Short mmCIF file of N, CA and C in Angstrom, two decimals:
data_model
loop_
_atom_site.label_atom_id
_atom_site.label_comp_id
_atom_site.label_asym_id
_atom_site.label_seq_id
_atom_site.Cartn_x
_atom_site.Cartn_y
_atom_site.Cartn_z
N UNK X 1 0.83 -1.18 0.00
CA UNK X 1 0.00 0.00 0.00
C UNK X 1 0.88 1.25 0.00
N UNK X 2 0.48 2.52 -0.80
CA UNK X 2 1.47 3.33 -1.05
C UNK X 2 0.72 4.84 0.10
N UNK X 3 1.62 5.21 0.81
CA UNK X 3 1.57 6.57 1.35
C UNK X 3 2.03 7.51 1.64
N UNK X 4 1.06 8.53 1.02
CA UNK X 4 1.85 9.41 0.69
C UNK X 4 2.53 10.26 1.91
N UNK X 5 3.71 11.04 1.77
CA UNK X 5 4.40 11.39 2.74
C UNK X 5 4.33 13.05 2.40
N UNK X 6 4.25 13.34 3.41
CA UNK X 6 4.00 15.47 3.70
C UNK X 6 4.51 15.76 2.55
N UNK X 7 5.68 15.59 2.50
CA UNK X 7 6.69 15.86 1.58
C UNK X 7 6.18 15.84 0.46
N UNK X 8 6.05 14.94 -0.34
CA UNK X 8 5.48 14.30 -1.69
C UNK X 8 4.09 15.24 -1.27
N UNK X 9 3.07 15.31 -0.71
CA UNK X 9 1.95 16.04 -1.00
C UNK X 9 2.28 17.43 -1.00
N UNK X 10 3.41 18.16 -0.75
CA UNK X 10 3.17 19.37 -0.64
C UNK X 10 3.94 19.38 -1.49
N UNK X 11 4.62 18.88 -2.41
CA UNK X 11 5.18 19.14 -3.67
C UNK X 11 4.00 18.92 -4.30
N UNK X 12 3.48 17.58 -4.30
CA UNK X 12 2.39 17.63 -5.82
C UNK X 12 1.17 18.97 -5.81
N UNK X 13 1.01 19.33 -4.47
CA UNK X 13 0.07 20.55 -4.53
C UNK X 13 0.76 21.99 -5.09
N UNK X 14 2.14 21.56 -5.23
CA UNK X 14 2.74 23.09 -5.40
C UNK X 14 2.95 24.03 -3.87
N UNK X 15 2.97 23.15 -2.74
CA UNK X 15 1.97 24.02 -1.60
C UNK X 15 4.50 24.45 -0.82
N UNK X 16 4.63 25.71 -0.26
CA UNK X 16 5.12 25.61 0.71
C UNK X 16 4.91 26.04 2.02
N UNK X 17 5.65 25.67 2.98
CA UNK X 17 5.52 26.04 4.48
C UNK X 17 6.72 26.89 5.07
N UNK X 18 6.20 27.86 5.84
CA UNK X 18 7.76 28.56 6.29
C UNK X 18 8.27 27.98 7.44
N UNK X 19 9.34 28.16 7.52
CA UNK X 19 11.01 27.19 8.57
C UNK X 19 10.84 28.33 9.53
N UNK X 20 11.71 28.07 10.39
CA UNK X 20 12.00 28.18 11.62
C UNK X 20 12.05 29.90 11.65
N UNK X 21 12.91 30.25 10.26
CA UNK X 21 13.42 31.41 10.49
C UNK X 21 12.58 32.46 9.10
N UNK X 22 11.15 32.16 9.02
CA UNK X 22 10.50 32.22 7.90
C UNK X 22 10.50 32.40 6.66
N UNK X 23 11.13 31.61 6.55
CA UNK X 23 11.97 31.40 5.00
C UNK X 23 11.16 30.51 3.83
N UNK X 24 10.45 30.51 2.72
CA UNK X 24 9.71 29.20 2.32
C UNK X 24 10.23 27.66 2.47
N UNK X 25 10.05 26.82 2.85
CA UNK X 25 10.58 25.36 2.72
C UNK X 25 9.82 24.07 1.73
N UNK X 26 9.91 23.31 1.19
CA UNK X 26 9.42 22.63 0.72
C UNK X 26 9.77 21.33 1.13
N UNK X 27 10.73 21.27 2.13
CA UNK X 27 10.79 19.77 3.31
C UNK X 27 11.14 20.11 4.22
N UNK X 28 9.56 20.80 4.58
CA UNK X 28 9.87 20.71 6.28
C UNK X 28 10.00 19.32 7.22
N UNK X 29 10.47 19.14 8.64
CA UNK X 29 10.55 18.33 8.92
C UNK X 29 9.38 17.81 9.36
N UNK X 30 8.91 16.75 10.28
CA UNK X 30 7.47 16.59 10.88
C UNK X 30 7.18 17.47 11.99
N UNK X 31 8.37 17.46 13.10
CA UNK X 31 8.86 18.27 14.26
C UNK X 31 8.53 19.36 13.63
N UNK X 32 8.47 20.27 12.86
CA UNK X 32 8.34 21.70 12.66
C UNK X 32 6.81 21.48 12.32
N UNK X 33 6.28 20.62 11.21
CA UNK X 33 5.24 20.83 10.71
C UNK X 33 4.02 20.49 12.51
N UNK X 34 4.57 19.51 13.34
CA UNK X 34 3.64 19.94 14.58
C UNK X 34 3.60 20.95 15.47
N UNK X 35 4.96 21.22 15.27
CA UNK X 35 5.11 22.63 15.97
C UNK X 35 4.10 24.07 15.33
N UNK X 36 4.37 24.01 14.02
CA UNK X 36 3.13 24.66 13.30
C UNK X 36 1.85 24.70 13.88
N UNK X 37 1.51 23.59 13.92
CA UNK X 37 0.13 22.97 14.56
C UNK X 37 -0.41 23.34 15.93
N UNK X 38 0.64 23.74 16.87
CA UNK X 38 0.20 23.54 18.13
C UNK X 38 -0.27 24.60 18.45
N UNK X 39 -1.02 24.19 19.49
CA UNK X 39 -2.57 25.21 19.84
C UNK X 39 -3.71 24.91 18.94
N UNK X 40 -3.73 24.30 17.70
CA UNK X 40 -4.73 24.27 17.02
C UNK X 40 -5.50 23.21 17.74
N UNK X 41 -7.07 23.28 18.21
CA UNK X 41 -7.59 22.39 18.65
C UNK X 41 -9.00 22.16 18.02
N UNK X 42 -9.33 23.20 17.08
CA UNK X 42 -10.75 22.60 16.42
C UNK X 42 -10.38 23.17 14.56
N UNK X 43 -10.53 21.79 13.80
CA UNK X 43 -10.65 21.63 12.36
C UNK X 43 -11.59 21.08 11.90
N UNK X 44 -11.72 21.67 10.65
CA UNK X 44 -13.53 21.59 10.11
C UNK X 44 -13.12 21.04 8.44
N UNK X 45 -12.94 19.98 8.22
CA UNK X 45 -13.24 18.91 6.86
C UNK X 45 -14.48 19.07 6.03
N UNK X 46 -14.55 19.30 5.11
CA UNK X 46 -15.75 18.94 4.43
C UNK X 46 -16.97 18.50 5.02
N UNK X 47 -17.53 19.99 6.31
CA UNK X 47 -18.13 19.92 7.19
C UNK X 47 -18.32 18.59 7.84
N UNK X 48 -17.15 18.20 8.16
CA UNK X 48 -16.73 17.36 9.51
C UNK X 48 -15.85 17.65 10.57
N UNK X 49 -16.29 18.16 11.50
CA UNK X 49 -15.86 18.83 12.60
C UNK X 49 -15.39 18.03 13.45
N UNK X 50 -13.97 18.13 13.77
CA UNK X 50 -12.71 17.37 14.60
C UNK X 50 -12.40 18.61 15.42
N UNK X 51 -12.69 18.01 16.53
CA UNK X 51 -12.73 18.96 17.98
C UNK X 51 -11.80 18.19 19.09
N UNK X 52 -10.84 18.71 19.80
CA UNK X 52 -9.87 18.29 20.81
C UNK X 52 -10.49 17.82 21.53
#
């Protein structure tokens, strides 16, 4: 079974994320990409609501 990895999706979207020192990146690590994340506690999917 094939999966896809951050990496590989945020290239095929064209998408980047900024680094530490806000710079664009296109492989961020995972450690940064949760660090990104934190504090986020409510996300809304294709009105499906994921709540902490």
């Amino acid at each position: 079974m094939f999966f896809p990895t951050l990496r590989n999706k945020l290239t095929e979207e064209g998408e980047i994320l900024p680094n530490q020192i806000k710079l664009p990146s296109k492989q961020p690590t995972l450690r940064w990409v949760f660090q990104l994340m934190e504090g986020v506690s409510l996300v809304t999917l294709s009105d499906f609501l994921i709540d902490n």
